[in-house]
PDB file of C-alpha atoms in Angstrom:
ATOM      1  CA  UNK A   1      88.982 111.165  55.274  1.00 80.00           C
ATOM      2  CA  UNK A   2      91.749 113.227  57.103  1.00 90.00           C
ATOM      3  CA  UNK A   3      93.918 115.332  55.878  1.00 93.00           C
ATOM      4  CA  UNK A   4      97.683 114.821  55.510  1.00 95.00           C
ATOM      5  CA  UNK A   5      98.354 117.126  57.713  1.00 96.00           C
ATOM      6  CA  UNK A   6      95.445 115.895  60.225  1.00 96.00           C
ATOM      7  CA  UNK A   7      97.791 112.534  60.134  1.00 95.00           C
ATOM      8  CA  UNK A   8     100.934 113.976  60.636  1.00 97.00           C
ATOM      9  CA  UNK A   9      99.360 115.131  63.686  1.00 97.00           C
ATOM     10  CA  UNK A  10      97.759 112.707  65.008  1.00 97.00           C
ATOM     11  CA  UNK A  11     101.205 110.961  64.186  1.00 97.00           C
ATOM     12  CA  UNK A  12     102.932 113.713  66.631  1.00 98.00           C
ATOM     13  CA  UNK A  13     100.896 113.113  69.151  1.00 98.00           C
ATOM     14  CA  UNK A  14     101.250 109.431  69.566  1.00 98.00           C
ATOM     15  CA  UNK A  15     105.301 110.025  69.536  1.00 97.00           C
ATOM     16  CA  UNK A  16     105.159 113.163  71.905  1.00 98.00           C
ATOM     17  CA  UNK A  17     103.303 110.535  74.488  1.00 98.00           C
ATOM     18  CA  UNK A  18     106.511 108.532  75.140  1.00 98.00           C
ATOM     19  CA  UNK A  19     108.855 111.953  75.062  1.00 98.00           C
ATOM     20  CA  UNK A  20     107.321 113.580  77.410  1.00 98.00           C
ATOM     21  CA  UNK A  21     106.788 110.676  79.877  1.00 97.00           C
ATOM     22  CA  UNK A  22     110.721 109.064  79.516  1.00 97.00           C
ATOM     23  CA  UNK A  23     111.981 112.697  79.836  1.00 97.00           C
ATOM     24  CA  UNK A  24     109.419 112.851  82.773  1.00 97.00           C
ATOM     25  CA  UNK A  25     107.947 115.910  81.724  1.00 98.00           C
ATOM     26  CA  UNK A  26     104.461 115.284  83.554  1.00 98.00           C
ATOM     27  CA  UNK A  27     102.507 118.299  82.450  1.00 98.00           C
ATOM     28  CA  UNK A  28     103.177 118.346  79.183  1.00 98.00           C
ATOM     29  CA  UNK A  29     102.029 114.470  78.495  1.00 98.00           C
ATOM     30  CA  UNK A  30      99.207 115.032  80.934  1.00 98.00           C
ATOM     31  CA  UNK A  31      98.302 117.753  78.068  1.00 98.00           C
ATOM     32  CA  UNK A  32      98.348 115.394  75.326  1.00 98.00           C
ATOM     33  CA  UNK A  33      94.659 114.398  76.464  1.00 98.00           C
ATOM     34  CA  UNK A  34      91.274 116.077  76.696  1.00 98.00           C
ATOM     35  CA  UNK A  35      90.253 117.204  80.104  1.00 98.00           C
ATOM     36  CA  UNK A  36      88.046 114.213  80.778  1.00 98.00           C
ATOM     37  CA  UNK A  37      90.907 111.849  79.016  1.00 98.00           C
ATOM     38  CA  UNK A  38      90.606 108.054  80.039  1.00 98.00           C
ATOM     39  CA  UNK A  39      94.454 106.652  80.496  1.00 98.00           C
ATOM     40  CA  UNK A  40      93.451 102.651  80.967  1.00 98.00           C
ATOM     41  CA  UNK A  41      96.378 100.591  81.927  1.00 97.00           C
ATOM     42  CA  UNK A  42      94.182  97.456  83.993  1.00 97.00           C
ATOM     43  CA  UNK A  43      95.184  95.146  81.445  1.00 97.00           C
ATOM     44  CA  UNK A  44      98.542  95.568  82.975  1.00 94.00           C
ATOM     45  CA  UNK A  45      97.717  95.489  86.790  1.00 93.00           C
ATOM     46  CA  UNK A  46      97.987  99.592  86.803  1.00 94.00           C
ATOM     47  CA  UNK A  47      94.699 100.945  86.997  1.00 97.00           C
ATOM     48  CA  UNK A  48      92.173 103.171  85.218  1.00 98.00           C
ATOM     49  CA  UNK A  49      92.925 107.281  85.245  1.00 98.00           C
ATOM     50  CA  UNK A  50      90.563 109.191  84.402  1.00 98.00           C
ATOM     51  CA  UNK A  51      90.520 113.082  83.884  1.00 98.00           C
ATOM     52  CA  UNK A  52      93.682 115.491  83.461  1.00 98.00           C
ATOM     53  CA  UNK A  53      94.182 115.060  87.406  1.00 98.00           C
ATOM     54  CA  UNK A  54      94.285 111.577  87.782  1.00 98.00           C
ATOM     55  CA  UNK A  55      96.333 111.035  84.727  1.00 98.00           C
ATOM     56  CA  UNK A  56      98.590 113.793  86.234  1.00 98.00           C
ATOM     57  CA  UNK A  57      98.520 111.872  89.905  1.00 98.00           C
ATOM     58  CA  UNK A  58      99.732 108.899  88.408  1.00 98.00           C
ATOM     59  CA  UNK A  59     102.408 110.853  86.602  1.00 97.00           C
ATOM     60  CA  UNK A  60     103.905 111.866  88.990  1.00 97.00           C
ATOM     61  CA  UNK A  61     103.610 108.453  91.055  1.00 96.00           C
ATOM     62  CA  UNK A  62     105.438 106.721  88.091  1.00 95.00           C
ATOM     63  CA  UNK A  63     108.207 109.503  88.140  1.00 96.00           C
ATOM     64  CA  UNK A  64     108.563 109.084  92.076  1.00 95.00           C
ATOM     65  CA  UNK A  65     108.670 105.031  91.508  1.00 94.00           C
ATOM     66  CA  UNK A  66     110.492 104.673  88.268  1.00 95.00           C
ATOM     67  CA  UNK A  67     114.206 105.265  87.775  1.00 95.00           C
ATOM     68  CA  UNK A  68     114.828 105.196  83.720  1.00 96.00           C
ATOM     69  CA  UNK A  69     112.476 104.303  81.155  1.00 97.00           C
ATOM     70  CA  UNK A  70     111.930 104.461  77.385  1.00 98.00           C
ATOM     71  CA  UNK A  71     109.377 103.758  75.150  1.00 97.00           C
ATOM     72  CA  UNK A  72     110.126 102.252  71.465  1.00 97.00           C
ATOM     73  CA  UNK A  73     107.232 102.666  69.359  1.00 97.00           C
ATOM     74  CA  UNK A  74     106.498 101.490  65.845  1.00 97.00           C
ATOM     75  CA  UNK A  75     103.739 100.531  63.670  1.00 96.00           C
ATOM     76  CA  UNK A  76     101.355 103.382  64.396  1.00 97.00           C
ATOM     77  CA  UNK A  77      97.872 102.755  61.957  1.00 96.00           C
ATOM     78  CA  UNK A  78      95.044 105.275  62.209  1.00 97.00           C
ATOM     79  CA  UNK A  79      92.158 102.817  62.091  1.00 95.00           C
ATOM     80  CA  UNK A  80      88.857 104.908  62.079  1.00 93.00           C
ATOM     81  CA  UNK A  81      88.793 108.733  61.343  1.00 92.00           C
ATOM     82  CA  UNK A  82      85.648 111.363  60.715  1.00 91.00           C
ATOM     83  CA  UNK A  83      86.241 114.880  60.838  1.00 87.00           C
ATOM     84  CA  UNK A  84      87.099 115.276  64.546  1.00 95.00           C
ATOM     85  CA  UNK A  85      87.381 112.079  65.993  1.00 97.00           C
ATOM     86  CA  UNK A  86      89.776 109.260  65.273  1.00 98.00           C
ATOM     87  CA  UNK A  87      91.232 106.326  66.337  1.00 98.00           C
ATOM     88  CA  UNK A  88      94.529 104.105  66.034  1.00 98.00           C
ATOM     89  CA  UNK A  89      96.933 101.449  67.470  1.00 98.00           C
ATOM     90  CA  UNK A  90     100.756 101.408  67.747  1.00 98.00           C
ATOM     91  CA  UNK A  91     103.491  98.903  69.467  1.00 98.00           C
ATOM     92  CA  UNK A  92     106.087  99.531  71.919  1.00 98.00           C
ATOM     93  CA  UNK A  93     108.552  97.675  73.197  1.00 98.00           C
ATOM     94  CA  UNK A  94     109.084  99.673  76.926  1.00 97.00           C
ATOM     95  CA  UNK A  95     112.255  98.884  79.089  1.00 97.00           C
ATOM     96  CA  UNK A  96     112.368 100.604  82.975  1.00 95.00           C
ATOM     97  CA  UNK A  97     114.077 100.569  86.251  1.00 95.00           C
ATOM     98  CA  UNK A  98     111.673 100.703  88.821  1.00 91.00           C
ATOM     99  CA  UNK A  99     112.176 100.646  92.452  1.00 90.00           C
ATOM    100  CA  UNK A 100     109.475  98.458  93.594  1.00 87.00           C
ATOM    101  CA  UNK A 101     110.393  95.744  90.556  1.00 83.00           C
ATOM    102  CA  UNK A 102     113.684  95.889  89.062  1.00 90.00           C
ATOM    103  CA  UNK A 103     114.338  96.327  85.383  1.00 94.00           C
ATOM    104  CA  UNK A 104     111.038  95.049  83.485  1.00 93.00           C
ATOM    105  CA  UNK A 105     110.747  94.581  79.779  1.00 96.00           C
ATOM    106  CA  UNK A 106     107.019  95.546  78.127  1.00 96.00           C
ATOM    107  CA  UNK A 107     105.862  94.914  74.915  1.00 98.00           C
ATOM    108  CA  UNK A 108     102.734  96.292  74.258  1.00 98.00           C
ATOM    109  CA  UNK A 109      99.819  97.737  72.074  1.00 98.00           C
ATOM    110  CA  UNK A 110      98.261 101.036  72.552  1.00 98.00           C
ATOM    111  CA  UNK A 111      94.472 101.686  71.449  1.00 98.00           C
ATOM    112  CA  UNK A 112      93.888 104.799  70.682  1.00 98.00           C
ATOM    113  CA  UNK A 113      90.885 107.333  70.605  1.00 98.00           C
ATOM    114  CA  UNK A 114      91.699 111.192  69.070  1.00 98.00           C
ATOM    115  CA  UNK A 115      89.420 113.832  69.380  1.00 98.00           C
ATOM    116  CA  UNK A 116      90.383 117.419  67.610  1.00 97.00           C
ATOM    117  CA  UNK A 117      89.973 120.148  69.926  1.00 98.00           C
ATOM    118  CA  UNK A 118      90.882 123.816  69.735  1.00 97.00           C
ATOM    119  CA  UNK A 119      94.651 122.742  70.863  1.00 96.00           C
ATOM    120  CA  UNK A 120      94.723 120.497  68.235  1.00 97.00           C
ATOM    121  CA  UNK A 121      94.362 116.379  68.577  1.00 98.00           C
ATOM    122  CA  UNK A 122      94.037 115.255  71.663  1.00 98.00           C
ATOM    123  CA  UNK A 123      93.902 111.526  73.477  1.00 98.00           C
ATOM    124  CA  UNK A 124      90.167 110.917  74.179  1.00 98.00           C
ATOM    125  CA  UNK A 125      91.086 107.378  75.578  1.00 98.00           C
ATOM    126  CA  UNK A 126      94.145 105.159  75.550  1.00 98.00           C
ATOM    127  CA  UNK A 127      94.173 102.022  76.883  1.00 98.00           C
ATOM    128  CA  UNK A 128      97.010  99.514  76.932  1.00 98.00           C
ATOM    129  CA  UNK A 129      97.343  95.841  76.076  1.00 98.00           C
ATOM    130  CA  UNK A 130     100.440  93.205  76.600  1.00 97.00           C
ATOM    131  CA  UNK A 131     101.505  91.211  73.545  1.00 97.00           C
ATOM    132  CA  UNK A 132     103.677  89.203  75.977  1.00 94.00           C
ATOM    133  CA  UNK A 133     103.619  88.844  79.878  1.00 93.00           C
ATOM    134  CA  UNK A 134     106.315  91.899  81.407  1.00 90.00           C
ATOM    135  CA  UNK A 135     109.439  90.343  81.724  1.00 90.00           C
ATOM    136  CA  UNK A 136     111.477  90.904  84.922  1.00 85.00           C
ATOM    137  CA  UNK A 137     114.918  90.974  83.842  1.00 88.00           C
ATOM    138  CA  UNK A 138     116.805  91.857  87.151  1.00 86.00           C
ATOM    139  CA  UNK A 139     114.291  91.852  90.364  1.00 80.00           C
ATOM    140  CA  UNK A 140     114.772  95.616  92.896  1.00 68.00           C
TER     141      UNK A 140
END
């Protein structure tokens, strides 16, 4: 069973993912994961990214593609937990203006796998599922 304060971590970590990213802080959301991290967005049409480099590459190809964005997230449930590995889901409801698409309106579910490392808890694996198809609401 964790800890309270091994859940108010893991709860810091799943809202320093969206800060980081809508503030376009690259490095410091590539750091929320473990070296070999999995970022798995195919359910979406973008791709699998895998390791702190190709998480970071497609950091910075969102930031060169998208204009404004913000993540909304709610619901956050640790599922699973052991000693140093977890897991968990939370919602978001994700508005951007892109370049290539317009202004798009996500709603989606994040599965999550933590692993504690020295640095604290870490993403092992997040992957990321639509509750609804992305809604275009003005096209580029």
């Amino acid at each position: 069973m964790l800890s309270a304060d091994d859940r108010f971590a893991l709860q810091d970590l799943v809202n320093r993912y969206p800060y980081h990213i809508d503030l376009w802080q690259v490095d410091a959301w590539v750091d929320l994961f473990v070296e070999d991290g999995v970022l798995d967005e195919s359910a979406l049409g973008m791709g699998v990214h895998s390791g702190r480099q190709g998480i970071a590459a497609y950091g910075a190809q969102l930031k060169a593609d998208v204009l404004h964005v913000v993540h909304l997230m709610m619901n956050h449930l640790i599922l699973e937990s052991k000693a140093d590995r977890a897991s968990g889901s939370v919602f978001a409801l994700v508005e951007a203006d892109t370049r290539s698409s317009g202004q798009a309106r996500y709603y989606i579910r994040y599965e999550d796998s933590y692993v504690r490392t020295a640095s604290g808890w870490r993403f092992k694996k997040r992957s990321i599922f639509p509750l609804f198809p992305p809604q275009i609401i003005s096209p580029a």
